[in-house]
Amino acid sequence: TDLQDSKLTEFEDNDQKPVGFGRMLRKEDARLLRGRGRFVDDVQLPGMLHLAILRSPFAHATIVSIDTSAAEASPGVKAVVTGETLKGLGLAWMPTLSNDVQAVLATDKVRFQGQEVAFVVAEDRYQARDALELIDVEYDVLDPVIDVRKALEPDAPIIRTDLEGKTNNHVFDWETGDEEETARVFAEADVIVQEDIVYPRVHPAPMETCGSVADFDPVEGKLRLWSTTQAPHAHRTLYAIVAGIPEHKIQVIAPDIGGGFGNKVPIYPGYVHSIVGSIVTGKPVKWMEDRSENLISTGFARDYIMRAEIAATNDGKILAIRTNVLADHGAFNGTAAPVKYPAGFFGVFTGSYDLKAAHCKMTAVYTNKAPGGVAYACSFRITEAVYLVERIVDALAYQLEMDPAELRLKNFIQPEQFPYTTKTGWVYDSGDYEPTMRLAMEMAGYDELRREQAEKRARGELMGIGISFFTEAVGAGPRKNMDILGLGMADGCELRIHPTGKAVVRLSVKTQGQGHETTFAQIIAEELGIPPADIDVLHGDTDNTPFGLGTYGSRSTPVSGAAAALVARKVRDKAKLIASAMLEVSVADLDWVKGAFQVKGDPGRSVTIQDIAFRTHGAGDLPDGVEGGLEAQICYNPSNLTYPHGAYICVVDIDPGTAEVKVRRFIAVDDCGTRINPMIIEGQVHGGLADGVGMALMEMISFDSDGNCLGASLMDYLIPTALETPDWETGYTVTPSPHHPIGAKGIGESATVGSPPAIVNAVVDALKPFGVRHADMPLTPSRVWDAMRGQATPP
Ligand code: MCN
Ligand code: CUM
């Protein structure tokens, strides 16, 4: 078609070329676009049974009794399991990724609406669901803790009575920066602006919900678990520790995944249920949650209530930022974050600015809501941090009557200051902010937009221009200070070149749609000169891939991508020894030209990587001390995180009659260092920008005072469609990471992190004539309407 033709001319068709980096259509799309993908729910095993979960209708209640007899007698039912059954097996509780414990099935109490109370295994899904209705549970309803601000009041009901000696709903306190120094700088400032900023609870809502198929073979003693996991190796190790099955007897397989967005990082009770179900029945057992189950019970995101303060001089030099955060962690602390970072990487709330001081104090509490906290392209809480700083900087611009672009330009960390240590101790590896900002302004036609806005304002029309400039910290992490439950955050990579010069690379990370099968082939191609089409990328199966911590926090490129480049270099080093023997020259006399070694000064004499691969497996002796085969493995431990940045500009129009916000234009300039595949990068950015429109304008998981989840379906939890999103205008700058072997930084979450403040800043800017300095997300028509009428936004 015309469309295909015109689009395809944009692609360097380098699938067959030895050149690695550049636009290239995705290898996995041949399968995914033709319906040949294989997702967990496509797994069908002989004799497979189906599992359904009974969930609590109450947010907080004591379980008085459970009668399963009618369910057990229901047609097709093979097993009904309650918390009491699990307790007998020592499996009623499991560790969370944050060193808390979570109920696999509730025993004493239920602690959030949707919590797992019992499960049924039956011959088909319908029988299992029908039997749920027959389980008779008597609850004694307790007062729930729903308003996070009241969680620590002395008379608040105590949620975690299971924790010995627990007399309140406190999870942790956390602090960073220098409180005294910050107070001193604040005391000397000309201007201080303070704002209460809420980042509401949202949900990643991936297209595919969570699920698993467990198959325990009692003869082999082997457990096979197909599951929707972003971190198959880490999950396997935890199953081994919890279930006591030896690790080598567990195979975790993450097949194709229909979107993860952090929702598939935690270990959910349902996965464990399917394992127990298979052990108990001796048959393979499938569990697949429905949309409502996914929305009410799996890893939510955000839920930070932040008091932000910024101190500056009268002429707009930002001096310090401080913040006090109340974090809602739900009923179990199920956040996934490196152990030493209970608030993830929120510490980068100082943003892209050169400050004199900064301080953050945080308190995290339990409430009667679903656990979670890190999900939805969060970059380990950098979304909250970026929203905080970019919102408060805009409030400062409002106060100083300064242009928000000018204010930012005036305060950027300067290129010569990198590597830059922030006042909270993060070492930004590289950055050059002003060109990125200027490019975004140029693409937007910033000055022209401001003129247009002035004219419109004079006519009473509501147009807003919002800016956000962000720095992210991605690629967790150096194992010296980052681990999850004691597992260091490094990644393995194995590369094997077959005799005919085709390759297979095995990764520890797991794509959920990010295109790793393409981009990791491109990394190897770039290093070895083997065409991407000749390189198979294996991932997601613990029996066939090396150990590593998995895909989240945009860490695949910074960590695993580095491993892939380095393992290819290791292979190249060995290939060089063989080449020197084949060409009968010393190693020092060889030049590498992509895909071949050449004799210095005699380009006619060369051997390709494919020739060398054949030679390592071929007849005849190899040079002394060189083993046969062309393969290598590596475990990469990053020396630092990578710090991508970006400048986003959003233009909105607000209907003064209905208060409806329309995003008219969105300009996104991203800098993720060396770009492996610009098409995939743009796809990542487009997706993240759509996320931003969702969060800024419509998405929120809220609860009524009884703890009923008000976002339990996609009719109540709105997500954006093509109708609410504009044609994205993307651009880029390139500031390579100095410590990454190919200079690449992560990109997978940048746009989700950077776009909400740009949109909110635009809406608030449009509402300037009403004297609005801040309004909380989601900026639904009713909230915008309230803001226009000077009414406070209800929490
Ligand atoms: N890339 C590139 N050049 C760079 C950086 C990245 O070409 N300089 C490419 C990578 O090779 C990869 C993709 O961009 O194919 C994303 O890379 P990276 O930034 O390393 O992020 P991850 O692969 O680790 O993906 C994780 C990230 C996260 S944490 C969330 S959440 C999110 C996101 O990716 N979930 C997604 N994007 C998603 N996209 C899809 N389609 N589905 C999800 O669930
Ligand atoms: Cu925090 S969502 Mo992503 O890191 O899988």
Short mmCIF file of N, CA, C and O in Angstrom, two decimals, residues 117-157:
data_model
loop_
_atom_site.label_atom_id
_atom_site.label_comp_id
_atom_site.label_asym_id
_atom_site.label_seq_id
_atom_site.Cartn_x
_atom_site.Cartn_y
_atom_site.Cartn_z
N VAL A 117 -8.82 -14.92 48.99
CA VAL A 117 -9.34 -15.60 50.18
C VAL A 117 -9.32 -17.13 50.02
O VAL A 117 -9.07 -17.86 50.97
N ALA A 118 -9.60 -17.60 48.83
CA ALA A 118 -9.60 -19.05 48.56
C ALA A 118 -9.45 -19.24 47.06
O ALA A 118 -9.66 -18.29 46.29
N PHE A 119 -9.07 -20.44 46.64
CA PHE A 119 -9.11 -20.69 45.19
C PHE A 119 -9.67 -22.07 44.89
O PHE A 119 -9.64 -22.97 45.73
N VAL A 120 -10.23 -22.15 43.70
CA VAL A 120 -10.83 -23.40 43.23
C VAL A 120 -10.09 -23.86 41.99
O VAL A 120 -9.78 -23.04 41.12
N VAL A 121 -9.82 -25.15 41.93
CA VAL A 121 -9.26 -25.73 40.71
C VAL A 121 -10.31 -26.66 40.14
O VAL A 121 -10.83 -27.52 40.86
N ALA A 122 -10.64 -26.45 38.86
CA ALA A 122 -11.70 -27.27 38.25
C ALA A 122 -11.33 -27.60 36.82
O ALA A 122 -10.33 -27.12 36.28
N GLU A 123 -12.18 -28.42 36.20
CA GLU A 123 -11.85 -28.88 34.85
C GLU A 123 -11.88 -27.76 33.83
O GLU A 123 -11.12 -27.77 32.88
N ASP A 124 -12.78 -26.82 33.98
CA ASP A 124 -12.69 -25.66 33.09
C ASP A 124 -12.91 -24.37 33.89
O ASP A 124 -13.27 -24.40 35.07
N ARG A 125 -12.68 -23.28 33.19
CA ARG A 125 -12.70 -21.97 33.81
C ARG A 125 -14.08 -21.63 34.39
O ARG A 125 -14.21 -21.02 35.43
N TYR A 126 -15.12 -22.07 33.67
CA TYR A 126 -16.49 -21.73 34.09
C TYR A 126 -16.85 -22.48 35.37
O TYR A 126 -17.45 -21.93 36.29
N GLN A 127 -16.49 -23.76 35.40
CA GLN A 127 -16.77 -24.55 36.61
C GLN A 127 -16.04 -23.96 37.81
O GLN A 127 -16.58 -23.90 38.91
N ALA A 128 -14.82 -23.52 37.58
CA ALA A 128 -14.04 -22.95 38.68
C ALA A 128 -14.71 -21.68 39.18
O ALA A 128 -14.88 -21.46 40.39
N ARG A 129 -15.14 -20.84 38.24
CA ARG A 129 -15.80 -19.58 38.62
C ARG A 129 -17.14 -19.84 39.31
O ARG A 129 -17.48 -19.17 40.29
N ASP A 130 -17.90 -20.78 38.78
CA ASP A 130 -19.20 -21.10 39.39
C ASP A 130 -19.02 -21.56 40.82
O ASP A 130 -19.80 -21.19 41.71
N ALA A 131 -18.01 -22.37 41.05
CA ALA A 131 -17.79 -22.92 42.39
C ALA A 131 -17.42 -21.83 43.39
O ALA A 131 -17.70 -21.96 44.58
N LEU A 132 -16.81 -20.75 42.92
CA LEU A 132 -16.46 -19.65 43.82
C LEU A 132 -17.71 -19.14 44.54
O LEU A 132 -17.68 -18.81 45.72
N GLU A 133 -18.80 -19.11 43.77
CA GLU A 133 -20.07 -18.59 44.32
C GLU A 133 -20.57 -19.44 45.49
O GLU A 133 -21.38 -18.99 46.29
N LEU A 134 -20.12 -20.69 45.51
CA LEU A 134 -20.62 -21.62 46.53
C LEU A 134 -19.78 -21.63 47.80
O LEU A 134 -20.11 -22.32 48.76
N ILE A 135 -18.70 -20.90 47.79
CA ILE A 135 -17.89 -20.84 49.01
C ILE A 135 -18.54 -19.83 49.96
O ILE A 135 -18.84 -18.71 49.57
N ASP A 136 -18.77 -20.30 51.19
CA ASP A 136 -19.49 -19.46 52.14
C ASP A 136 -18.49 -18.89 53.16
O ASP A 136 -17.95 -19.63 53.98
N VAL A 137 -18.25 -17.59 53.06
CA VAL A 137 -17.32 -16.97 53.99
C VAL A 137 -18.08 -16.04 54.92
O VAL A 137 -18.89 -15.23 54.47
N GLU A 138 -17.85 -16.22 56.23
CA GLU A 138 -18.46 -15.30 57.18
C GLU A 138 -17.39 -14.28 57.59
O GLU A 138 -16.31 -14.65 58.08
N TYR A 139 -17.70 -13.01 57.33
CA TYR A 139 -16.76 -11.94 57.67
C TYR A 139 -17.30 -11.12 58.84
O TYR A 139 -18.51 -10.95 58.98
N ASP A 140 -16.39 -10.59 59.62
CA ASP A 140 -16.74 -9.62 60.64
C ASP A 140 -16.10 -8.31 60.19
O ASP A 140 -14.87 -8.16 60.25
N VAL A 141 -16.91 -7.39 59.69
CA VAL A 141 -16.36 -6.21 59.03
C VAL A 141 -15.72 -5.25 60.04
O VAL A 141 -16.28 -4.97 61.10
N LEU A 142 -14.52 -4.77 59.71
CA LEU A 142 -13.79 -3.83 60.56
C LEU A 142 -13.73 -2.47 59.87
O LEU A 142 -13.89 -2.37 58.65
N ASP A 143 -13.48 -1.42 60.67
CA ASP A 143 -13.30 -0.10 60.06
C ASP A 143 -12.04 -0.13 59.20
O ASP A 143 -11.00 -0.61 59.65
N PRO A 144 -12.11 0.39 57.99
CA PRO A 144 -10.92 0.40 57.16
C PRO A 144 -10.14 1.73 57.29
O PRO A 144 -10.70 2.73 57.73
N VAL A 145 -8.87 1.67 56.93
CA VAL A 145 -8.07 2.89 56.81
C VAL A 145 -7.98 3.22 55.32
O VAL A 145 -7.32 2.51 54.56
N ILE A 146 -8.69 4.26 54.90
CA ILE A 146 -8.71 4.60 53.49
C ILE A 146 -8.01 5.93 53.25
O ILE A 146 -7.20 6.08 52.34
N ASP A 147 -8.28 6.90 54.08
CA ASP A 147 -7.63 8.20 53.94
C ASP A 147 -6.21 8.10 54.51
O ASP A 147 -6.01 7.96 55.71
N VAL A 148 -5.26 8.19 53.62
CA VAL A 148 -3.86 7.99 54.01
C VAL A 148 -3.43 9.00 55.08
O VAL A 148 -2.60 8.70 55.94
N ARG A 149 -4.04 10.16 55.06
CA ARG A 149 -3.66 11.20 56.04
C ARG A 149 -4.07 10.81 57.46
O ARG A 149 -3.58 11.37 58.42
N LYS A 150 -4.99 9.85 57.56
CA LYS A 150 -5.45 9.44 58.89
C LYS A 150 -4.81 8.12 59.35
O LYS A 150 -5.12 7.62 60.43
N ALA A 151 -3.94 7.56 58.51
CA ALA A 151 -3.41 6.21 58.81
C ALA A 151 -2.62 6.17 60.10
O ALA A 151 -2.57 5.14 60.76
N LEU A 152 -1.99 7.28 60.47
CA LEU A 152 -1.14 7.26 61.66
C LEU A 152 -1.81 7.90 62.87
O LEU A 152 -1.18 8.08 63.91
N GLU A 153 -3.08 8.23 62.75
CA GLU A 153 -3.77 8.77 63.91
C GLU A 153 -3.85 7.70 65.00
O GLU A 153 -3.96 6.51 64.69
N PRO A 154 -3.77 8.13 66.26
CA PRO A 154 -3.67 7.14 67.35
C PRO A 154 -4.83 6.14 67.39
O PRO A 154 -4.65 4.99 67.78
N ASP A 155 -6.01 6.58 66.95
CA ASP A 155 -7.14 5.64 67.02
C ASP A 155 -7.40 4.93 65.69
O ASP A 155 -8.43 4.28 65.52
N ALA A 156 -6.45 5.02 64.76
CA ALA A 156 -6.66 4.35 63.47
C ALA A 156 -6.61 2.84 63.67
O ALA A 156 -5.80 2.33 64.44
N PRO A 157 -7.53 2.12 63.01
CA PRO A 157 -7.49 0.66 63.11
C PRO A 157 -6.12 0.14 62.64
O PRO A 157 -5.56 0.69 61.69
#
